[in-house]
CSV table of N, CA, C and O in Angstrom, one decimal:
chain,number,residue,atom,x,y,z
A,260,MET,N,2.1,-16.7,-20.0
A,260,MET,CA,1.3,-16.2,-19.8
A,260,MET,C,0.6,-15.0,-19.2
A,260,MET,O,1.8,-14.5,-17.9
A,261,PRO,N,0.6,-13.7,-19.9
A,261,PRO,CA,0.6,-12.6,-19.6
A,261,PRO,C,-0.1,-11.8,-18.1
A,261,PRO,O,-1.6,-14.0,-17.8
A,262,ALA,N,-0.1,-11.6,-17.3
A,262,ALA,CA,-0.3,-11.3,-15.8
A,262,ALA,C,-2.2,-11.5,-16.2
A,262,ALA,O,-1.5,-9.7,-15.8
A,263,ARG,N,-3.1,-11.7,-15.5
A,263,ARG,CA,-4.2,-10.5,-16.1
A,263,ARG,C,-4.4,-10.2,-14.4
A,263,ARG,O,-5.0,-9.0,-13.7
A,264,LYS,N,-4.9,-10.9,-13.2
A,264,LYS,CA,-6.0,-10.9,-12.5
A,264,LYS,C,-3.8,-10.4,-11.0
A,264,LYS,O,-3.3,-11.1,-10.3
A,265,ILE,N,-4.1,-8.7,-10.6
A,265,ILE,CA,-3.4,-8.4,-9.6
A,265,ILE,C,-3.6,-7.9,-8.4
A,265,ILE,O,-4.9,-7.5,-8.5
A,266,MET,N,-3.0,-8.8,-7.5
A,266,MET,CA,-3.5,-8.3,-6.5
A,266,MET,C,-2.2,-7.0,-5.5
A,266,MET,O,-0.8,-7.0,-5.7
A,267,VAL,N,-3.3,-5.7,-4.9
A,267,VAL,CA,-2.3,-5.0,-5.1
A,267,VAL,C,-3.0,-5.3,-2.8
A,267,VAL,O,-3.5,-5.2,-2.6
A,268,VAL,N,-1.5,-4.7,-2.5
A,268,VAL,CA,-1.8,-5.2,-0.9
A,268,VAL,C,-1.0,-3.4,-0.1
A,268,VAL,O,0.2,-3.8,-0.4
A,269,ASP,N,-1.8,-2.9,0.3
A,269,ASP,CA,-1.6,-2.0,1.3
A,269,ASP,C,-3.0,-1.2,1.7
A,269,ASP,O,-4.0,-1.1,1.5
A,270,ASP,N,-1.5,-0.4,3.2
A,270,ASP,CA,-3.3,-0.4,4.3
A,270,ASP,C,-3.3,0.8,4.0
A,270,ASP,O,-4.1,1.4,4.1
A,271,SER,N,-2.9,1.9,3.1
A,271,SER,CA,-3.4,2.8,2.5
A,271,SER,C,-5.1,2.9,1.4
A,271,SER,O,-4.7,2.7,0.1
A,272,PRO,N,-5.9,3.1,1.9
A,272,PRO,CA,-7.2,3.5,1.0
A,272,PRO,C,-6.3,4.6,0.1
A,272,PRO,O,-6.4,3.4,-1.7
A,273,THR,N,-6.3,5.6,-0.1
A,273,THR,CA,-5.3,6.1,-1.4
A,273,THR,C,-4.3,5.4,-2.2
A,273,THR,O,-4.8,5.2,-3.6
A,274,GLU,N,-3.2,4.7,-2.2
A,274,GLU,CA,-2.5,3.6,-2.7
A,274,GLU,C,-3.2,2.7,-3.6
A,274,GLU,O,-3.2,2.5,-4.1
A,275,ARG,N,-4.1,2.5,-2.7
A,275,ARG,CA,-4.8,1.4,-2.9
A,275,ARG,C,-5.6,1.1,-4.5
A,275,ARG,O,-5.6,0.7,-5.3
A,276,LEU,N,-6.7,2.2,-4.8
A,276,LEU,CA,-7.1,3.1,-4.7
A,276,LEU,C,-6.3,3.5,-6.2
A,276,LEU,O,-6.7,3.6,-7.2
A,277,VAL,N,-5.1,4.1,-6.2
A,277,VAL,CA,-4.0,4.3,-7.4
A,277,VAL,C,-3.9,4.1,-8.2
A,277,VAL,O,-4.0,3.4,-9.4
A,278,LEU,N,-3.8,2.8,-7.2
A,278,LEU,CA,-2.7,1.3,-7.9
A,278,LEU,C,-3.7,0.9,-8.7
A,278,LEU,O,-3.6,0.4,-9.6
A,279,ALA,N,-4.9,0.2,-8.2
A,279,ALA,CA,-5.9,-0.5,-8.9
A,279,ALA,C,-6.9,0.3,-9.7
A,279,ALA,O,-7.1,-0.2,-10.6
A,280,ASP,N,-7.1,1.3,-10.3
A,280,ASP,CA,-7.4,2.6,-11.7
A,280,ASP,C,-6.4,2.1,-11.9
A,280,ASP,O,-6.3,2.4,-12.9
A,281,LEU,N,-4.4,2.6,-12.0
A,281,LEU,CA,-4.1,2.0,-12.7
A,281,LEU,C,-4.0,1.1,-13.3
A,281,LEU,O,-3.6,1.2,-14.6
A,282,LEU,N,-3.9,0.3,-12.6
A,282,LEU,CA,-3.9,-1.5,-13.2
A,282,LEU,C,-5.8,-1.5,-14.5
A,282,LEU,O,-5.3,-2.7,-15.8
A,283,THR,N,-6.9,-1.2,-13.7
A,283,THR,CA,-7.6,-1.3,-14.7
A,283,THR,C,-7.6,-0.4,-15.7
A,283,THR,O,-8.2,-1.1,-16.3
A,284,ARG,N,-7.1,0.7,-15.2
A,284,ARG,CA,-7.5,1.5,-17.2
A,284,ARG,C,-6.6,0.8,-18.0
A,284,ARG,O,-6.2,0.8,-18.9
A,285,ASN,N,-5.6,-0.4,-17.4
A,285,ASN,CA,-4.7,-1.4,-18.7
A,285,ASN,C,-4.5,-2.5,-18.7
A,285,ASN,O,-4.0,-3.5,-19.3
A,286,GLY,N,-6.1,-2.5,-18.2
A,286,GLY,CA,-6.6,-3.7,-18.6
A,286,GLY,C,-6.6,-5.0,-17.9
A,286,GLY,O,-6.8,-6.7,-18.2
A,287,TYR,N,-6.5,-5.2,-15.8
A,287,TYR,CA,-5.8,-6.4,-15.5
A,287,TYR,C,-7.2,-5.8,-14.2
A,287,TYR,O,-7.6,-5.3,-14.5
A,288,VAL,N,-7.1,-7.0,-13.8
A,288,VAL,CA,-8.7,-7.1,-12.5
A,288,VAL,C,-7.4,-6.7,-12.1
A,288,VAL,O,-6.8,-8.3,-11.5
A,289,VAL,N,-8.1,-6.3,-11.1
A,289,VAL,CA,-7.9,-5.6,-9.3
A,289,VAL,C,-8.0,-6.8,-8.6
A,289,VAL,O,-9.2,-6.3,-8.6
A,290,VAL,N,-7.6,-7.1,-7.4
A,290,VAL,CA,-8.0,-7.5,-6.1
A,290,VAL,C,-7.5,-6.3,-4.8
A,290,VAL,O,-5.9,-6.6,-5.4
A,291,THR,N,-7.6,-6.2,-4.0
A,291,THR,CA,-6.5,-5.8,-3.5
A,291,THR,C,-7.2,-6.0,-0.9
A,291,THR,O,-8.1,-6.8,-1.0
A,292,ALA,N,-6.6,-6.2,-1.2
A,292,ALA,CA,-6.4,-6.5,0.2
A,292,ALA,C,-5.2,-5.0,1.8
A,292,ALA,O,-4.0,-5.1,0.9
A,293,GLU,N,-5.8,-4.6,3.4
A,293,GLU,CA,-5.1,-3.8,2.9
A,293,GLU,C,-4.2,-4.0,4.7
A,293,GLU,O,-4.0,-3.5,5.2
A,294,SER,N,-3.5,-5.0,3.8
A,294,SER,CA,-2.7,-6.2,5.6
A,294,SER,C,-1.8,-7.1,4.9
A,294,SER,O,-2.9,-7.8,3.9
A,295,GLY,N,-1.8,-7.3,5.6
A,295,GLY,CA,-0.6,-8.9,5.4
A,295,GLY,C,-1.3,-10.1,5.8
A,295,GLY,O,-1.3,-11.1,5.0
A,296,GLU,N,-2.4,-10.0,7.0
A,296,GLU,CA,-3.2,-11.0,6.7
A,296,GLU,C,-4.1,-11.3,5.4
A,296,GLU,O,-4.0,-12.9,5.9
A,297,GLN,N,-5.0,-10.7,5.0
A,297,GLN,CA,-5.6,-10.5,4.0
A,297,GLN,C,-5.0,-10.8,2.8
A,297,GLN,O,-5.4,-12.0,2.1
A,298,ALA,N,-4.2,-10.6,2.9
A,298,ALA,CA,-2.4,-10.5,1.6
A,298,ALA,C,-2.9,-12.4,1.2
A,298,ALA,O,-2.7,-12.9,-0.2
A,299,ILE,N,-2.2,-12.9,2.4
A,299,ILE,CA,-2.0,-14.3,2.2
A,299,ILE,C,-3.4,-14.6,2.1
A,299,ILE,O,-3.5,-15.8,1.4
A,300,ALA,N,-4.1,-15.3,2.5
A,300,ALA,CA,-6.1,-14.9,3.1
A,300,ALA,C,-6.4,-15.8,1.6
A,300,ALA,O,-7.1,-16.0,1.0
A,301,LEU,N,-5.8,-13.7,0.4
A,301,LEU,CA,-6.5,-14.0,-0.3
A,301,LEU,C,-6.1,-14.0,-1.8
A,301,LEU,O,-6.4,-14.8,-2.7
A,302,ALA,N,-4.5,-14.5,-1.2
A,302,ALA,CA,-3.2,-14.7,-2.0
A,302,ALA,C,-4.3,-16.2,-2.3
A,302,ALA,O,-4.0,-16.9,-3.2
A,303,ARG,N,-4.5,-17.2,-1.8
A,303,ARG,CA,-4.8,-18.6,-1.3
A,303,ARG,C,-5.9,-19.0,-2.2
A,303,ARG,O,-6.7,-19.5,-2.7
A,304,GLN,N,-7.1,-18.1,-1.9
A,304,GLN,CA,-8.3,-18.0,-2.5
A,304,GLN,C,-8.5,-17.0,-3.5
A,304,GLN,O,-8.9,-18.3,-4.9
A,305,GLU,N,-7.6,-16.7,-4.4
A,305,GLU,CA,-7.6,-16.3,-5.7
A,305,GLU,C,-6.8,-16.1,-6.3
A,305,GLU,O,-6.9,-16.0,-7.3
A,306,LEU,N,-5.7,-16.8,-6.0
A,306,LEU,CA,-4.8,-17.1,-7.3
A,306,LEU,C,-4.5,-16.2,-8.6
A,306,LEU,O,-4.8,-16.9,-9.1
A,307,PRO,N,-4.3,-15.2,-7.9
A,307,PRO,CA,-3.0,-13.9,-8.1
A,307,PRO,C,-3.1,-13.6,-9.5
A,307,PRO,O,-2.0,-15.1,-9.1
A,308,ASP,N,-2.6,-13.7,-10.4
A,308,ASP,CA,-1.1,-14.1,-10.9
A,308,ASP,C,0.2,-13.1,-11.2
A,308,ASP,O,1.4,-13.5,-11.1
A,309,LEU,N,-0.3,-11.8,-9.6
A,309,LEU,CA,0.1,-11.2,-9.4
A,309,LEU,C,0.7,-10.5,-8.6
A,309,LEU,O,-0.7,-10.1,-7.9
A,310,ILE,N,1.7,-10.0,-7.4
A,310,ILE,CA,1.0,-10.1,-6.0
A,310,ILE,C,2.1,-8.6,-6.3
A,310,ILE,O,3.0,-8.5,-6.1
A,311,LEU,N,1.2,-6.4,-5.7
A,311,LEU,CA,2.0,-6.2,-5.8
A,311,LEU,C,2.0,-5.4,-3.7
A,311,LEU,O,1.0,-6.0,-3.3
A,312,MET,N,3.1,-5.7,-3.5
A,312,MET,CA,3.4,-5.4,-1.8
A,312,MET,C,3.6,-4.6,-1.1
A,312,MET,O,4.5,-4.1,-1.3
A,313,ASP,N,3.5,-3.8,-0.1
A,313,ASP,CA,3.6,-2.5,0.1
A,313,ASP,C,4.0,-3.5,1.6
A,313,ASP,O,3.9,-5.0,1.9
A,314,VAL,N,5.5,-2.8,1.6
A,314,VAL,CA,5.8,-3.1,3.4
A,314,VAL,C,5.4,-3.3,4.8
A,314,VAL,O,4.9,-3.8,5.8
A,315,VAL,N,5.2,-1.7,5.6
A,315,VAL,CA,5.0,-1.4,6.1
A,315,VAL,C,3.5,-0.8,6.6
A,315,VAL,O,3.1,0.2,6.0
A,316,MET,N,3.3,-1.8,6.9
A,316,MET,CA,1.4,-3.0,7.0
A,316,MET,C,1.5,-3.0,8.7
A,316,MET,O,2.7,-3.8,9.7
A,317,PRO,N,0.3,-2.7,10.3
A,317,PRO,CA,0.4,-3.3,11.0
A,317,PRO,C,-0.6,-4.5,11.3
A,317,PRO,O,-0.5,-5.1,9.8
A,318,GLY,N,0.4,-5.2,12.3
A,318,GLY,CA,0.6,-6.9,11.3
A,318,GLY,C,1.5,-7.6,11.3
A,318,GLY,O,2.4,-7.4,11.3
A,319,VAL,N,0.7,-8.3,9.6
A,319,VAL,CA,1.9,-8.9,9.3
A,319,VAL,C,1.7,-8.0,8.0
A,319,VAL,O,1.1,-7.5,7.2
A,320,ASN,N,4.2,-7.6,8.0
A,320,ASN,CA,4.2,-6.3,7.3
A,320,ASN,C,4.0,-7.4,5.9
A,320,ASN,O,4.4,-8.2,6.0
A,321,GLY,N,5.0,-6.2,5.5
A,321,GLY,CA,4.8,-6.6,3.9
A,321,GLY,C,6.2,-8.6,3.5
A,321,GLY,O,5.7,-9.0,2.5
A,322,PHE,N,6.6,-8.4,3.7
A,322,PHE,CA,8.2,-8.7,4.8
A,322,PHE,C,7.9,-9.8,4.8
A,322,PHE,O,7.7,-11.5,3.7
A,323,GLN,N,7.0,-10.6,6.2
A,323,GLN,CA,5.9,-11.5,6.1
A,323,GLN,C,5.1,-12.0,5.3
A,323,GLN,O,5.1,-13.3,5.6
A,324,ALA,N,4.4,-11.2,5.0
A,324,ALA,CA,3.4,-12.2,3.4
A,324,ALA,C,3.8,-12.5,3.0
A,324,ALA,O,4.0,-13.5,2.2
A,325,THR,N,5.3,-12.1,2.2
A,325,THR,CA,6.0,-12.3,0.7
A,325,THR,C,6.3,-13.6,1.3
A,325,THR,O,6.3,-14.9,0.2
A,326,ARG,N,7.0,-13.6,2.6
A,326,ARG,CA,8.1,-14.8,2.8
A,326,ARG,C,5.9,-16.4,3.2
A,326,ARG,O,6.7,-16.9,2.3
A,327,THR,N,5.7,-15.3,3.6
A,327,THR,CA,4.8,-16.8,4.0
A,327,THR,C,4.7,-17.1,1.9
A,327,THR,O,3.8,-18.8,1.9
A,328,ILE,N,3.8,-16.2,1.8
A,328,ILE,CA,2.9,-16.9,0.2
A,328,ILE,C,4.0,-17.2,-0.8
A,328,ILE,O,3.7,-18.5,-1.4
A,329,SER,N,5.1,-16.7,-1.2
A,329,SER,CA,6.4,-17.6,-1.1
A,329,SER,C,7.0,-19.2,-1.2
A,329,SER,O,7.2,-19.1,-1.9
A,330,ARG,N,6.6,-19.4,0.5
A,330,ARG,CA,7.2,-20.4,0.7
A,330,ARG,C,6.1,-21.6,0.5
A,330,ARG,O,5.5,-23.1,1.2
A,331,GLU,N,3.9,-20.9,0.6
A,331,GLU,CA,3.4,-21.7,0.8
A,331,GLU,C,2.7,-22.5,-0.2
A,331,GLU,O,3.4,-22.1,-2.3
A,332,GLU,N,2.7,-24.6,-0.5
A,332,GLU,CA,2.7,-25.1,-2.2
A,332,GLU,C,1.6,-23.9,-3.6
A,332,GLU,O,1.7,-24.6,-4.4
A,333,ALA,N,1.0,-23.3,-2.5
A,333,ALA,CA,-0.8,-23.5,-3.5
A,333,ALA,C,-0.2,-21.6,-4.3
A,333,ALA,O,-0.6,-21.8,-4.5
A,334,THR,N,0.7,-20.8,-3.2
A,334,THR,CA,1.3,-19.2,-4.3
A,334,THR,C,2.3,-19.9,-3.7
A,334,THR,O,2.3,-18.3,-4.4
A,335,ARG,N,3.5,-20.3,-4.0
A,335,ARG,CA,4.8,-19.8,-4.0
A,335,ARG,C,5.3,-20.3,-5.9
A,335,ARG,O,5.9,-19.3,-6.4
A,336,HIS,N,4.0,-19.7,-6.2
A,336,HIS,CA,4.1,-20.1,-7.8
A,336,HIS,C,4.1,-18.1,-8.4
A,336,HIS,O,4.3,-18.0,-9.8
A,337,ILE,N,3.6,-17.3,-7.5
A,337,ILE,CA,2.8,-16.6,-7.7
A,337,ILE,C,4.2,-16.0,-7.4
A,337,ILE,O,4.6,-15.2,-6.6
A,338,PRO,N,4.1,-14.8,-8.6
A,338,PRO,CA,4.9,-13.9,-8.4
A,338,PRO,C,4.7,-12.2,-7.9
A,338,PRO,O,3.9,-11.9,-7.4
A,339,ILE,N,6.0,-11.8,-7.2
A,339,ILE,CA,5.5,-10.5,-5.9
A,339,ILE,C,6.8,-10.0,-6.0
A,339,ILE,O,7.7,-9.6,-6.3
A,340,ILE,N,5.9,-8.8,-6.7
A,340,ILE,CA,6.6,-7.2,-6.3
A,340,ILE,C,6.8,-6.0,-5.4
A,340,ILE,O,5.3,-6.0,-4.4
A,341,MET,N,7.2,-6.0,-5.2
A,341,MET,CA,7.1,-5.1,-3.5
A,341,MET,C,7.5,-3.7,-4.1
A,341,MET,O,8.3,-3.5,-4.8
A,342,CYS,N,5.8,-2.9,-3.2
A,342,CYS,CA,6.0,-1.2,-4.3
A,342,CYS,C,6.1,-0.9,-2.5
A,342,CYS,O,4.4,-1.1,-1.7
A,343,THR,N,6.9,-0.1,-1.8
A,343,THR,CA,7.2,0.8,-1.0
A,343,THR,C,7.6,1.9,-1.1
A,343,THR,O,7.9,2.1,-1.5
A,344,SER,N,7.3,2.9,0.8
A,344,SER,CA,8.6,3.9,0.5
A,344,SER,C,9.6,3.6,1.0
A,344,SER,O,10.3,4.3,1.1
A,345,LYS,N,10.5,2.3,1.5
A,345,LYS,CA,11.6,1.6,1.9
A,345,LYS,C,12.0,1.7,0.8
A,345,LYS,O,12.5,1.3,0.2
A,346,ASP,N,13.8,2.9,0.6
A,346,ASP,CA,14.1,3.1,-0.7
A,346,ASP,C,15.7,2.9,-0.5
A,346,ASP,O,16.8,3.1,-1.4
A,347,GLN,N,15.9,2.2,1.3
A,347,GLN,CA,17.6,1.7,1.4
A,347,GLN,C,17.3,0.3,0.1
A,347,GLN,O,17.1,-1.0,1.3
A,348,ALA,N,18.5,0.2,1.2
A,348,ALA,CA,19.6,-1.2,-0.1
A,348,ALA,C,19.2,-2.5,0.4
A,348,ALA,O,18.4,-3.4,0.3
A,349,THR,N,19.3,-2.0,1.9
A,349,THR,CA,18.8,-3.6,3.3
A,349,THR,C,17.9,-3.6,3.3
A,349,THR,O,17.3,-4.8,2.8
A,350,ASP,N,16.7,-2.8,2.0
A,350,ASP,CA,15.7,-3.5,2.5
A,350,ASP,C,14.9,-4.3,1.4
A,350,ASP,O,14.5,-5.0,0.9
A,351,LYS,N,15.9,-3.5,-0.1
A,351,LYS,CA,14.7,-4.2,-1.4
A,351,LYS,C,15.5,-5.5,-1.8
A,351,LYS,O,15.7,-6.5,-1.4
A,352,ILE,N,17.0,-5.7,-0.7
A,352,ILE,CA,17.9,-7.2,-0.7
A,352,ILE,C,17.4,-8.1,0.4
A,352,ILE,O,16.6,-9.3,0.3
A,353,TRP,N,16.7,-8.2,0.9
A,353,TRP,CA,15.8,-8.3,2.2
A,353,TRP,C,14.4,-8.5,1.0
A,353,TRP,O,14.0,-9.7,1.8
A,354,GLY,N,13.9,-7.4,1.2
A,354,GLY,CA,12.7,-8.6,0.3
A,354,GLY,C,12.3,-9.4,-1.4
A,354,GLY,O,11.8,-10.2,-0.7
A,355,MET,N,13.6,-9.4,-1.1
A,355,MET,CA,14.8,-10.2,-2.5
A,355,MET,C,14.1,-11.3,-1.5
A,355,MET,O,14.1,-12.7,-2.2
A,356,ARG,N,15.6,-11.4,-0.7
A,356,ARG,CA,15.0,-12.9,-0.1
A,356,ARG,C,13.9,-13.3,0.6
A,356,ARG,O,14.0,-14.5,0.6
A,357,GLN,N,12.9,-12.4,0.8
A,357,GLN,CA,11.6,-13.0,0.9
A,357,GLN,C,11.2,-13.8,0.6
A,357,GLN,O,9.7,-14.2,0.9
A,358,GLY,N,11.8,-13.7,-0.7
A,358,GLY,CA,10.9,-14.1,-2.1
A,358,GLY,C,9.7,-12.7,-3.5
A,358,GLY,O,9.1,-13.8,-4.1
A,359,ALA,N,10.9,-12.1,-2.8
A,359,ALA,CA,10.3,-11.0,-3.9
A,359,ALA,C,11.1,-11.6,-5.7
A,359,ALA,O,12.0,-11.9,-5.3
A,360,GLN,N,10.1,-10.7,-5.8
A,360,GLN,CA,11.5,-11.4,-7.4
A,360,GLN,C,11.1,-10.0,-8.0
A,360,GLN,O,12.2,-9.5,-9.1
A,361,ASP,N,11.5,-8.9,-7.6
A,361,ASP,CA,11.1,-7.3,-8.0
A,361,ASP,C,10.7,-6.2,-7.3
A,361,ASP,O,10.3,-6.3,-6.2
A,362,TYR,N,11.1,-5.3,-6.5
A,362,TYR,CA,11.6,-4.2,-6.2
A,362,TYR,C,11.1,-2.9,-5.3
A,362,TYR,O,12.0,-2.2,-7.5
A,363,LEU,N,10.2,-1.7,-6.2
A,363,LEU,CA,10.0,-0.9,-6.7
A,363,LEU,C,9.9,-0.3,-5.4
A,363,LEU,O,8.9,-0.4,-4.7
A,364,VAL,N,10.8,0.9,-4.9
A,364,VAL,CA,10.5,2.1,-4.6
A,364,VAL,C,9.2,3.2,-4.4
A,364,VAL,O,9.1,3.8,-5.4
A,365,LYS,N,8.1,3.4,-3.7
A,365,LYS,CA,6.3,4.3,-4.1
A,365,LYS,C,7.0,5.4,-3.3
A,365,LYS,O,8.3,6.6,-2.9
A,366,PRO,N,7.0,6.3,-4.9
A,366,PRO,CA,5.8,6.5,-5.3
A,366,PRO,C,6.3,6.1,-6.5
A,366,PRO,O,7.3,6.5,-7.7
A,367,ALA,N,5.7,5.3,-7.9
A,367,ALA,CA,6.1,3.8,-8.6
A,367,ALA,C,6.0,4.6,-9.6
A,367,ALA,O,4.3,5.6,-9.8
A,368,ASP,N,6.6,4.8,-11.0
A,368,ASP,CA,6.6,5.5,-11.4
A,368,ASP,C,5.5,4.3,-13.1
A,368,ASP,O,5.5,3.2,-13.0
A,369,PRO,N,4.2,4.9,-13.5
A,369,PRO,CA,3.9,4.4,-13.7
A,369,PRO,C,3.4,3.6,-15.0
A,369,PRO,O,3.9,2.6,-15.4
A,370,ALA,N,4.2,4.2,-15.7
A,370,ALA,CA,5.0,3.2,-17.0
A,370,ALA,C,6.1,2.4,-16.7
A,370,ALA,O,5.7,0.8,-17.0
A,371,GLU,N,7.3,3.1,-15.2
A,371,GLU,CA,8.5,1.8,-15.0
A,371,GLU,C,7.7,0.5,-14.4
A,371,GLU,O,8.1,-1.0,-15.0
A,372,LEU,N,6.0,0.6,-13.4
A,372,LEU,CA,5.1,-0.1,-12.7
A,372,LEU,C,4.9,-1.0,-13.9
A,372,LEU,O,4.5,-1.9,-13.6
A,373,LEU,N,4.3,-0.9,-15.0
A,373,LEU,CA,3.4,-1.3,-16.2
A,373,LEU,C,5.1,-1.9,-16.3
A,373,LEU,O,4.3,-3.6,-17.1
A,374,ALA,N,5.8,-1.9,-17.1
A,374,ALA,CA,7.1,-2.7,-18.0
A,374,ALA,C,7.2,-3.6,-17.0
A,374,ALA,O,7.3,-4.2,-18.5
A,375,LYS,N,7.8,-3.5,-15.8
A,375,LYS,CA,7.9,-4.7,-14.6
A,375,LYS,C,6.6,-5.6,-15.4
A,375,LYS,O,7.2,-6.5,-14.4
A,376,LEU,N,5.4,-5.1,-14.3
A,376,LEU,CA,4.1,-6.0,-14.6
A,376,LEU,C,4.3,-6.8,-16.1
A,376,LEU,O,4.1,-8.2,-16.3
A,377,ALA,N,4.7,-6.2,-16.9
A,377,ALA,CA,5.1,-6.7,-18.0
A,377,ALA,C,6.2,-7.9,-18.2
A,377,ALA,O,6.1,-8.9,-19.4
A,378,SER,N,6.6,-7.5,-18.3
A,378,SER,CA,8.1,-8.2,-17.9
A,378,SER,C,8.0,-9.6,-17.2
A,378,SER,O,8.8,-10.7,-17.5
A,379,ILE,N,7.7,-9.5,-16.4
A,379,ILE,CA,6.8,-10.6,-15.0
A,379,ILE,C,5.7,-11.3,-15.5
A,379,ILE,O,6.8,-12.4,-16.2
A,380,GLY,N,5.6,-10.5,-16.1
A,380,GLY,CA,4.3,-11.6,-16.5
A,380,GLY,C,4.1,-12.6,-17.3
A,380,GLY,O,4.1,-13.4,-17.9
């Protein structure tokens, strides 16, 4: 079943808007969260088909939120793609160890992002 409902998690209103607009124009239903805490709560409530997770956020960061979501019984089935400005190989490895299925460096190329969504969904 392809991913249809995607949660975009980013503390930047601009990033949320850009990603939400791209996804909506391509037929996805979008839910947004502005923090790791909100992402965890919305993942439990909305059960999105996929999550695009920023890393650098105040409070619970994206690595911590990914770890929580990927280990909880109710949400562990939700694929997570880290979408962040952190571009070091160690960041990617750490993100994957926390439970992410993939890792994109911002600014994400729209075609690459849509291809990843299609392949994971």
